[in-house]
Amino acid sequence: MVMVSKCNALLTMFSRLSPIPLRRELFERLTRDGEQTVHALTDRAGVSQPMVSKHLAALKRARLVNNRRSGRETHYIAQTQALAPLFDWMRLYGTVARDQYREVASRK
């Protein structure tokens, strides 16, 4: 049951990040540069504010970002701990792949 939950979290994360470059760019910018307003993100995105807000909402649903209101501004911050299922998956399957590689290499 725990593995199913982790797989669902991983699928949600991938479905929110992978198909749309702008979403990845927004998440990367928040991760690298820290908390930013929607306006600051829009200024650098090259698309409209409603488009940026739409993609931030998708990232928020995936728990990859969080927001807070301050007056008329909405500030977003990356939730990098949400990447934990990805790191767990990579650790698990990375070990399996390394073991298989070593087994194949030892046969040569």
mmCIF file of N, CA and C in Angstrom:
data_model
loop_
_atom_site.group_PDB
_atom_site.id
_atom_site.type_symbol
_atom_site.label_atom_id
_atom_site.label_comp_id
_atom_site.label_asym_id
_atom_site.label_seq_id
_atom_site.Cartn_x
_atom_site.Cartn_y
_atom_site.Cartn_z
ATOM 1 N N MET A 1 0.826 -1.189 0.000
ATOM 2 C CA MET A 1 0.000 0.000 0.000
ATOM 3 C C MET A 1 0.873 1.257 0.000
ATOM 4 N N VAL A 2 1.986 1.236 0.750
ATOM 5 C CA VAL A 2 2.891 2.382 0.797
ATOM 6 C C VAL A 2 3.527 2.592 -0.569
ATOM 7 N N MET A 3 3.913 1.498 -1.251
ATOM 8 C CA MET A 3 4.535 1.602 -2.564
ATOM 9 C C MET A 3 3.563 2.205 -3.576
ATOM 10 N N VAL A 4 2.284 1.841 -3.511
ATOM 11 C CA VAL A 4 1.277 2.406 -4.415
ATOM 12 C C VAL A 4 1.161 3.903 -4.188
ATOM 13 N N SER A 5 1.149 4.315 -2.944
ATOM 14 C CA SER A 5 1.072 5.734 -2.614
ATOM 15 C C SER A 5 2.279 6.488 -3.150
ATOM 16 N N LYS A 6 3.464 5.912 -3.000
ATOM 17 C CA LYS A 6 4.681 6.556 -3.506
ATOM 18 C C LYS A 6 4.659 6.628 -5.027
ATOM 19 N N CYS A 7 4.177 5.570 -5.679
ATOM 20 C CA CYS A 7 4.089 5.581 -7.142
ATOM 21 C C CYS A 7 3.096 6.633 -7.617
ATOM 22 N N ASN A 8 1.976 6.762 -6.923
ATOM 23 C CA ASN A 8 0.994 7.783 -7.287
ATOM 24 C C ASN A 8 1.591 9.175 -7.143
ATOM 25 N N ALA A 9 2.342 9.415 -6.067
ATOM 26 C CA ALA A 9 2.978 10.716 -5.868
ATOM 27 C C ALA A 9 3.981 10.988 -6.984
ATOM 28 N N LEU A 10 4.715 9.977 -7.371
ATOM 29 C CA LEU A 10 5.699 10.109 -8.445
ATOM 30 C C LEU A 10 5.014 10.406 -9.777
ATOM 31 N N LEU A 11 3.938 9.683 -10.067
ATOM 32 C CA LEU A 11 3.204 9.923 -11.311
ATOM 33 C C LEU A 11 2.609 11.318 -11.350
ATOM 34 N N THR A 12 2.080 11.780 -10.228
ATOM 35 C CA THR A 12 1.525 13.129 -10.167
ATOM 36 C C THR A 12 2.607 14.152 -10.440
ATOM 37 N N MET A 13 3.749 13.974 -9.817
ATOM 38 C CA MET A 13 4.853 14.909 -10.002
ATOM 39 C C MET A 13 5.289 14.941 -11.469
ATOM 40 N N PHE A 14 5.488 13.768 -12.062
ATOM 41 C CA PHE A 14 5.895 13.719 -13.462
ATOM 42 C C PHE A 14 4.845 14.315 -14.384
ATOM 43 N N SER A 15 3.577 14.023 -14.120
ATOM 44 C CA SER A 15 2.526 14.539 -14.996
ATOM 45 C C SER A 15 2.412 16.053 -14.910
ATOM 46 N N ARG A 16 2.778 16.626 -13.775
ATOM 47 C CA ARG A 16 2.729 18.081 -13.629
ATOM 48 C C ARG A 16 3.972 18.760 -14.197
ATOM 49 N N LEU A 17 5.117 18.101 -14.120
ATOM 50 C CA LEU A 17 6.373 18.717 -14.554
ATOM 51 C C LEU A 17 6.764 18.386 -15.996
ATOM 52 N N SER A 18 6.646 17.144 -16.375
ATOM 53 C CA SER A 18 7.296 16.706 -17.603
ATOM 54 C C SER A 18 6.724 17.232 -18.909
ATOM 55 N N PRO A 19 5.419 17.350 -19.093
ATOM 56 C CA PRO A 19 4.960 17.668 -20.446
ATOM 57 C C PRO A 19 5.102 19.137 -20.849
ATOM 58 N N ILE A 20 5.330 20.002 -19.904
ATOM 59 C CA ILE A 20 5.270 21.432 -20.207
ATOM 60 C C ILE A 20 6.550 22.128 -19.751
ATOM 61 N N PRO A 21 7.368 22.570 -20.706
ATOM 62 C CA PRO A 21 8.636 23.218 -20.348
ATOM 63 C C PRO A 21 8.471 24.421 -19.429
ATOM 64 N N LEU A 22 7.409 25.199 -19.611
ATOM 65 C CA LEU A 22 7.220 26.378 -18.761
ATOM 66 C C LEU A 22 7.080 25.982 -17.296
ATOM 67 N N ARG A 23 6.377 24.891 -17.023
ATOM 68 C CA ARG A 23 6.231 24.440 -15.629
ATOM 69 C C ARG A 23 7.578 24.081 -15.039
ATOM 70 N N ARG A 24 8.373 23.356 -15.803
ATOM 71 C CA ARG A 24 9.711 22.996 -15.312
ATOM 72 C C ARG A 24 10.538 24.253 -15.091
ATOM 73 N N GLU A 25 10.444 25.197 -16.008
ATOM 74 C CA GLU A 25 11.190 26.450 -15.879
ATOM 75 C C GLU A 25 10.767 27.216 -14.627
ATOM 76 N N LEU A 26 9.473 27.301 -14.363
ATOM 77 C CA LEU A 26 8.986 27.997 -13.167
ATOM 78 C C LEU A 26 9.490 27.313 -11.904
ATOM 79 N N PHE A 27 9.377 25.982 -11.870
ATOM 80 C CA PHE A 27 9.833 25.238 -10.694
ATOM 81 C C PHE A 27 11.343 25.403 -10.510
ATOM 82 N N GLU A 28 12.093 25.299 -11.591
ATOM 83 C CA GLU A 28 13.543 25.463 -11.501
ATOM 84 C C GLU A 28 13.911 26.853 -11.011
ATOM 85 N N ARG A 29 13.227 27.866 -11.518
ATOM 86 C CA ARG A 29 13.524 29.235 -11.099
ATOM 87 C C ARG A 29 13.229 29.432 -9.616
ATOM 88 N N LEU A 30 12.104 28.894 -9.158
ATOM 89 C CA LEU A 30 11.768 29.014 -7.732
ATOM 90 C C LEU A 30 12.757 28.237 -6.870
ATOM 91 N N THR A 31 13.194 27.096 -7.354
ATOM 92 C CA THR A 31 14.168 26.297 -6.612
ATOM 93 C C THR A 31 15.511 27.021 -6.528
ATOM 94 N N ARG A 32 15.938 27.563 -7.636
ATOM 95 C CA ARG A 32 17.241 28.235 -7.715
ATOM 96 C C ARG A 32 17.245 29.607 -7.042
ATOM 97 N N ASP A 33 16.207 30.414 -7.309
ATOM 98 C CA ASP A 33 16.211 31.811 -6.874
ATOM 99 C C ASP A 33 15.388 32.088 -5.625
ATOM 100 N N GLY A 34 14.650 31.120 -5.134
ATOM 101 C CA GLY A 34 13.835 31.313 -3.936
ATOM 102 C C GLY A 34 12.486 31.932 -4.240
ATOM 103 N N GLU A 35 11.824 32.333 -3.197
ATOM 104 C CA GLU A 35 10.460 32.854 -3.286
ATOM 105 C C GLU A 35 10.376 34.041 -4.242
ATOM 106 N N GLN A 36 9.311 34.029 -5.065
ATOM 107 C CA GLN A 36 9.085 35.112 -6.019
ATOM 108 C C GLN A 36 7.592 35.362 -6.185
ATOM 109 N N THR A 37 7.268 36.578 -6.593
ATOM 110 C CA THR A 37 5.872 36.907 -6.858
ATOM 111 C C THR A 37 5.484 36.416 -8.253
ATOM 112 N N VAL A 38 4.181 36.326 -8.450
ATOM 113 C CA VAL A 38 3.677 35.953 -9.775
ATOM 114 C C VAL A 38 4.153 36.968 -10.806
ATOM 115 N N HIS A 39 4.145 38.235 -10.426
ATOM 116 C CA HIS A 39 4.586 39.271 -11.369
ATOM 117 C C HIS A 39 6.054 39.088 -11.766
ATOM 118 N N ALA A 40 6.906 38.789 -10.818
ATOM 119 C CA ALA A 40 8.325 38.570 -11.126
ATOM 120 C C ALA A 40 8.502 37.358 -12.032
ATOM 121 N N LEU A 41 7.755 36.312 -11.765
ATOM 122 C CA LEU A 41 7.828 35.111 -12.601
ATOM 123 C C LEU A 41 7.315 35.397 -14.003
ATOM 124 N N THR A 42 6.244 36.169 -14.099
ATOM 125 C CA THR A 42 5.659 36.507 -15.395
ATOM 126 C C THR A 42 6.620 37.358 -16.222
ATOM 127 N N ASP A 43 7.280 38.317 -15.575
ATOM 128 C CA ASP A 43 8.206 39.204 -16.288
ATOM 129 C C ASP A 43 9.293 38.427 -17.017
ATOM 130 N N ARG A 44 9.710 37.314 -16.447
ATOM 131 C CA ARG A 44 10.807 36.538 -17.042
ATOM 132 C C ARG A 44 10.325 35.360 -17.874
ATOM 133 N N ALA A 45 9.010 35.077 -17.872
ATOM 134 C CA ALA A 45 8.507 33.875 -18.533
ATOM 135 C C ALA A 45 8.223 34.069 -20.018
ATOM 136 N N GLY A 46 7.936 35.300 -20.429
ATOM 137 C CA GLY A 46 7.632 35.535 -21.833
ATOM 138 C C GLY A 46 6.228 35.118 -22.234
ATOM 139 N N VAL A 47 5.364 34.889 -21.256
ATOM 140 C CA VAL A 47 3.959 34.565 -21.517
ATOM 141 C C VAL A 47 3.098 35.418 -20.592
ATOM 142 N N SER A 48 1.796 35.337 -20.758
ATOM 143 C CA SER A 48 0.882 36.159 -19.971
ATOM 144 C C SER A 48 0.823 35.726 -18.509
ATOM 145 N N GLN A 49 0.403 36.645 -17.654
ATOM 146 C CA GLN A 49 0.234 36.348 -16.229
ATOM 147 C C GLN A 49 -0.799 35.239 -16.001
ATOM 148 N N PRO A 50 -1.952 35.241 -16.717
ATOM 149 C CA PRO A 50 -2.886 34.123 -16.518
ATOM 150 C C PRO A 50 -2.270 32.762 -16.859
ATOM 151 N N MET A 51 -1.395 32.724 -17.876
ATOM 152 C CA MET A 51 -0.735 31.466 -18.243
ATOM 153 C C MET A 51 0.221 31.020 -17.134
ATOM 154 N N VAL A 52 0.999 31.956 -16.602
ATOM 155 C CA VAL A 52 1.912 31.631 -15.497
ATOM 156 C C VAL A 52 1.106 31.146 -14.292
ATOM 157 N N SER A 53 0.020 31.841 -13.971
ATOM 158 C CA SER A 53 -0.816 31.449 -12.828
ATOM 159 C C SER A 53 -1.417 30.061 -13.017
ATOM 160 N N LYS A 54 -1.808 29.744 -14.238
ATOM 161 C CA LYS A 54 -2.355 28.412 -14.538
ATOM 162 C C LYS A 54 -1.325 27.324 -14.236
ATOM 163 N N HIS A 55 -0.091 27.548 -14.673
ATOM 164 C CA HIS A 55 0.952 26.542 -14.459
ATOM 165 C C HIS A 55 1.382 26.482 -12.992
ATOM 166 N N LEU A 56 1.387 27.606 -12.315
ATOM 167 C CA LEU A 56 1.679 27.593 -10.879
ATOM 168 C C LEU A 56 0.599 26.827 -10.119
ATOM 169 N N ALA A 57 -0.653 26.959 -10.547
ATOM 170 C CA ALA A 57 -1.743 26.216 -9.902
ATOM 171 C C ALA A 57 -1.549 24.711 -10.073
ATOM 172 N N ALA A 58 -1.101 24.289 -11.253
ATOM 173 C CA ALA A 58 -0.833 22.863 -11.483
ATOM 174 C C ALA A 58 0.312 22.385 -10.602
ATOM 175 N N LEU A 59 1.353 23.197 -10.468
ATOM 176 C CA LEU A 59 2.468 22.834 -9.589
ATOM 177 C C LEU A 59 2.015 22.789 -8.131
ATOM 178 N N LYS A 60 1.116 23.672 -7.769
ATOM 179 C CA LYS A 60 0.604 23.682 -6.397
ATOM 180 C C LYS A 60 -0.220 22.430 -6.124
ATOM 181 N N ARG A 61 -1.048 22.019 -7.091
ATOM 182 C CA ARG A 61 -1.841 20.788 -6.912
ATOM 183 C C ARG A 61 -0.936 19.575 -6.719
ATOM 184 N N ALA A 62 0.230 19.602 -7.349
ATOM 185 C CA ALA A 62 1.198 18.503 -7.210
ATOM 186 C C ALA A 62 2.067 18.673 -5.969
ATOM 187 N N ARG A 63 1.809 19.728 -5.200
ATOM 188 C CA ARG A 63 2.551 20.054 -3.979
ATOM 189 C C ARG A 63 4.025 20.358 -4.237
ATOM 190 N N LEU A 64 4.312 20.825 -5.454
ATOM 191 C CA LEU A 64 5.676 21.196 -5.804
ATOM 192 C C LEU A 64 5.975 22.650 -5.465
ATOM 193 N N VAL A 65 4.940 23.452 -5.305
ATOM 194 C CA VAL A 65 5.107 24.842 -4.866
ATOM 195 C C VAL A 65 4.037 25.152 -3.825
ATOM 196 N N ASN A 66 4.296 26.187 -3.061
ATOM 197 C CA ASN A 66 3.330 26.697 -2.092
ATOM 198 C C ASN A 66 3.245 28.194 -2.301
ATOM 199 N N ASN A 67 2.134 28.772 -1.889
ATOM 200 C CA ASN A 67 1.996 30.210 -2.062
ATOM 201 C C ASN A 67 1.493 30.869 -0.790
ATOM 202 N N ARG A 68 1.719 32.189 -0.737
ATOM 203 C CA ARG A 68 1.190 33.000 0.352
ATOM 204 C C ARG A 68 0.827 34.353 -0.225
ATOM 205 N N ARG A 69 -0.207 34.940 0.340
ATOM 206 C CA ARG A 69 -0.637 36.269 -0.087
ATOM 207 C C ARG A 69 -0.013 37.315 0.822
ATOM 208 N N SER A 70 0.378 38.419 0.219
ATOM 209 C CA SER A 70 0.881 39.563 0.960
ATOM 210 C C SER A 70 0.305 40.797 0.264
ATOM 211 N N GLY A 71 -0.741 41.325 0.843
ATOM 212 C CA GLY A 71 -1.431 42.429 0.191
ATOM 213 C C GLY A 71 -2.031 41.959 -1.113
ATOM 214 N N ARG A 72 -1.676 42.629 -2.195
ATOM 215 C CA ARG A 72 -2.215 42.271 -3.508
ATOM 216 C C ARG A 72 -1.318 41.288 -4.261
ATOM 217 N N GLU A 73 -0.201 40.935 -3.681
ATOM 218 C CA GLU A 73 0.763 40.044 -4.338
ATOM 219 C C GLU A 73 0.625 38.608 -3.831
ATOM 220 N N THR A 74 0.853 37.671 -4.741
ATOM 221 C CA THR A 74 0.947 36.261 -4.369
ATOM 222 C C THR A 74 2.390 35.841 -4.573
ATOM 223 N N HIS A 75 2.975 35.301 -3.527
ATOM 224 C CA HIS A 75 4.366 34.847 -3.547
ATOM 225 C C HIS A 75 4.369 33.320 -3.619
ATOM 226 N N TYR A 76 5.248 32.773 -4.447
ATOM 227 C CA TYR A 76 5.384 31.321 -4.586
ATOM 228 C C TYR A 76 6.779 30.900 -4.164
ATOM 229 N N ILE A 77 6.851 29.698 -3.608
ATOM 230 C CA ILE A 77 8.131 29.112 -3.202
ATOM 231 C C ILE A 77 8.108 27.625 -3.543
ATOM 232 N N ALA A 78 9.236 27.114 -4.003
ATOM 233 C CA ALA A 78 9.350 25.695 -4.342
ATOM 234 C C ALA A 78 9.317 24.851 -3.074
ATOM 235 N N GLN A 79 8.688 23.717 -3.178
ATOM 236 C CA GLN A 79 8.645 22.737 -2.088
ATOM 237 C C GLN A 79 9.515 21.551 -2.512
ATOM 238 N N THR A 80 10.820 21.725 -2.380
ATOM 239 C CA THR A 80 11.745 20.717 -2.902
ATOM 240 C C THR A 80 11.605 19.361 -2.215
ATOM 241 N N GLN A 81 11.070 19.349 -1.001
ATOM 242 C CA GLN A 81 10.865 18.058 -0.332
ATOM 243 C C GLN A 81 9.842 17.210 -1.079
ATOM 244 N N ALA A 82 9.041 17.829 -1.945
ATOM 245 C CA ALA A 82 8.078 17.076 -2.743
ATOM 246 C C ALA A 82 8.767 16.179 -3.763
ATOM 247 N N LEU A 83 10.052 16.415 -3.993
ATOM 248 C CA LEU A 83 10.814 15.574 -4.917
ATOM 249 C C LEU A 83 11.281 14.270 -4.269
ATOM 250 N N ALA A 84 11.023 14.094 -2.987
ATOM 251 C CA ALA A 84 11.473 12.892 -2.269
ATOM 252 C C ALA A 84 11.046 11.590 -2.958
ATOM 253 N N PRO A 85 9.797 11.459 -3.451
ATOM 254 C CA PRO A 85 9.447 10.213 -4.147
ATOM 255 C C PRO A 85 10.318 9.942 -5.368
ATOM 256 N N LEU A 86 10.714 10.991 -6.060
ATOM 257 C CA LEU A 86 11.598 10.829 -7.213
ATOM 258 C C LEU A 86 12.966 10.321 -6.780
ATOM 259 N N PHE A 87 13.516 10.909 -5.726
ATOM 260 C CA PHE A 87 14.823 10.465 -5.236
ATOM 261 C C PHE A 87 14.764 9.029 -4.722
ATOM 262 N N ASP A 88 13.677 8.675 -4.036
ATOM 263 C CA ASP A 88 13.512 7.300 -3.557
ATOM 264 C C ASP A 88 13.472 6.323 -4.725
ATOM 265 N N TRP A 89 12.709 6.684 -5.748
ATOM 266 C CA TRP A 89 12.572 5.834 -6.928
ATOM 267 C C TRP A 89 13.916 5.676 -7.620
ATOM 268 N N MET A 90 14.647 6.781 -7.773
ATOM 269 C CA MET A 90 15.961 6.727 -8.422
ATOM 270 C C MET A 90 16.944 5.885 -7.614
ATOM 271 N N ARG A 91 16.890 6.017 -6.286
ATOM 272 C CA ARG A 91 17.783 5.233 -5.436
ATOM 273 C C ARG A 91 17.477 3.740 -5.596
ATOM 274 N N LEU A 92 16.205 3.380 -5.572
ATOM 275 C CA LEU A 92 15.802 1.980 -5.689
ATOM 276 C C LEU A 92 16.189 1.411 -7.047
ATOM 277 N N TYR A 93 15.774 2.070 -8.118
ATOM 278 C CA TYR A 93 16.014 1.536 -9.447
ATOM 279 C C TYR A 93 17.434 1.779 -9.921
ATOM 280 N N GLY A 94 18.094 2.775 -9.383
ATOM 281 C CA GLY A 94 19.503 2.972 -9.694
ATOM 282 C C GLY A 94 20.329 1.815 -9.194
ATOM 283 N N THR A 95 20.020 1.330 -8.004
ATOM 284 C CA THR A 95 20.714 0.180 -7.430
ATOM 285 C C THR A 95 20.467 -1.066 -8.273
ATOM 286 N N VAL A 96 19.218 -1.282 -8.677
ATOM 287 C CA VAL A 96 18.870 -2.441 -9.512
ATOM 288 C C VAL A 96 19.621 -2.357 -10.836
ATOM 289 N N ALA A 97 19.623 -1.191 -11.467
ATOM 290 C CA ALA A 97 20.295 -1.025 -12.753
ATOM 291 C C ALA A 97 21.801 -1.238 -12.626
ATOM 292 N N ARG A 98 22.409 -0.714 -11.558
ATOM 293 C CA ARG A 98 23.853 -0.913 -11.347
ATOM 294 C C ARG A 98 24.175 -2.392 -11.175
ATOM 295 N N ASP A 99 23.357 -3.083 -10.394
ATOM 296 C CA ASP A 99 23.586 -4.516 -10.171
ATOM 297 C C ASP A 99 23.478 -5.294 -11.476
ATOM 298 N N GLN A 100 22.481 -4.944 -12.295
ATOM 299 C CA GLN A 100 22.322 -5.638 -13.575
ATOM 300 C C GLN A 100 23.494 -5.330 -14.502
ATOM 301 N N TYR A 101 23.941 -4.099 -14.517
ATOM 302 C CA TYR A 101 25.083 -3.710 -15.342
ATOM 303 C C TYR A 101 26.333 -4.488 -14.930
ATOM 304 N N ARG A 102 26.574 -4.566 -13.641
ATOM 305 C CA ARG A 102 27.748 -5.288 -13.138
ATOM 306 C C ARG A 102 27.680 -6.777 -13.512
ATOM 307 N N GLU A 103 26.476 -7.328 -13.437
ATOM 308 C CA GLU A 103 26.304 -8.746 -13.780
ATOM 309 C C GLU A 103 26.612 -8.969 -15.253
ATOM 310 N N VAL A 104 26.101 -8.101 -16.117
ATOM 311 C CA VAL A 104 26.352 -8.218 -17.555
ATOM 312 C C VAL A 104 27.843 -8.000 -17.835
ATOM 313 N N ALA A 105 28.433 -6.997 -17.216
ATOM 314 C CA ALA A 105 29.855 -6.688 -17.441
ATOM 315 C C ALA A 105 30.748 -7.824 -16.980
ATOM 316 N N SER A 106 30.356 -8.522 -15.916
ATOM 317 C CA SER A 106 31.209 -9.608 -15.414
ATOM 318 C C SER A 106 31.165 -10.826 -16.331
ATOM 319 N N ARG A 107 30.144 -10.947 -17.166
ATOM 320 C CA ARG A 107 30.034 -12.075 -18.094
ATOM 321 C C ARG A 107 30.945 -11.918 -19.313
ATOM 322 N N LYS A 108 31.370 -10.695 -19.570
ATOM 323 C CA LYS A 108 32.179 -10.433 -20.789
ATOM 324 C C LYS A 108 33.588 -10.885 -20.618
#
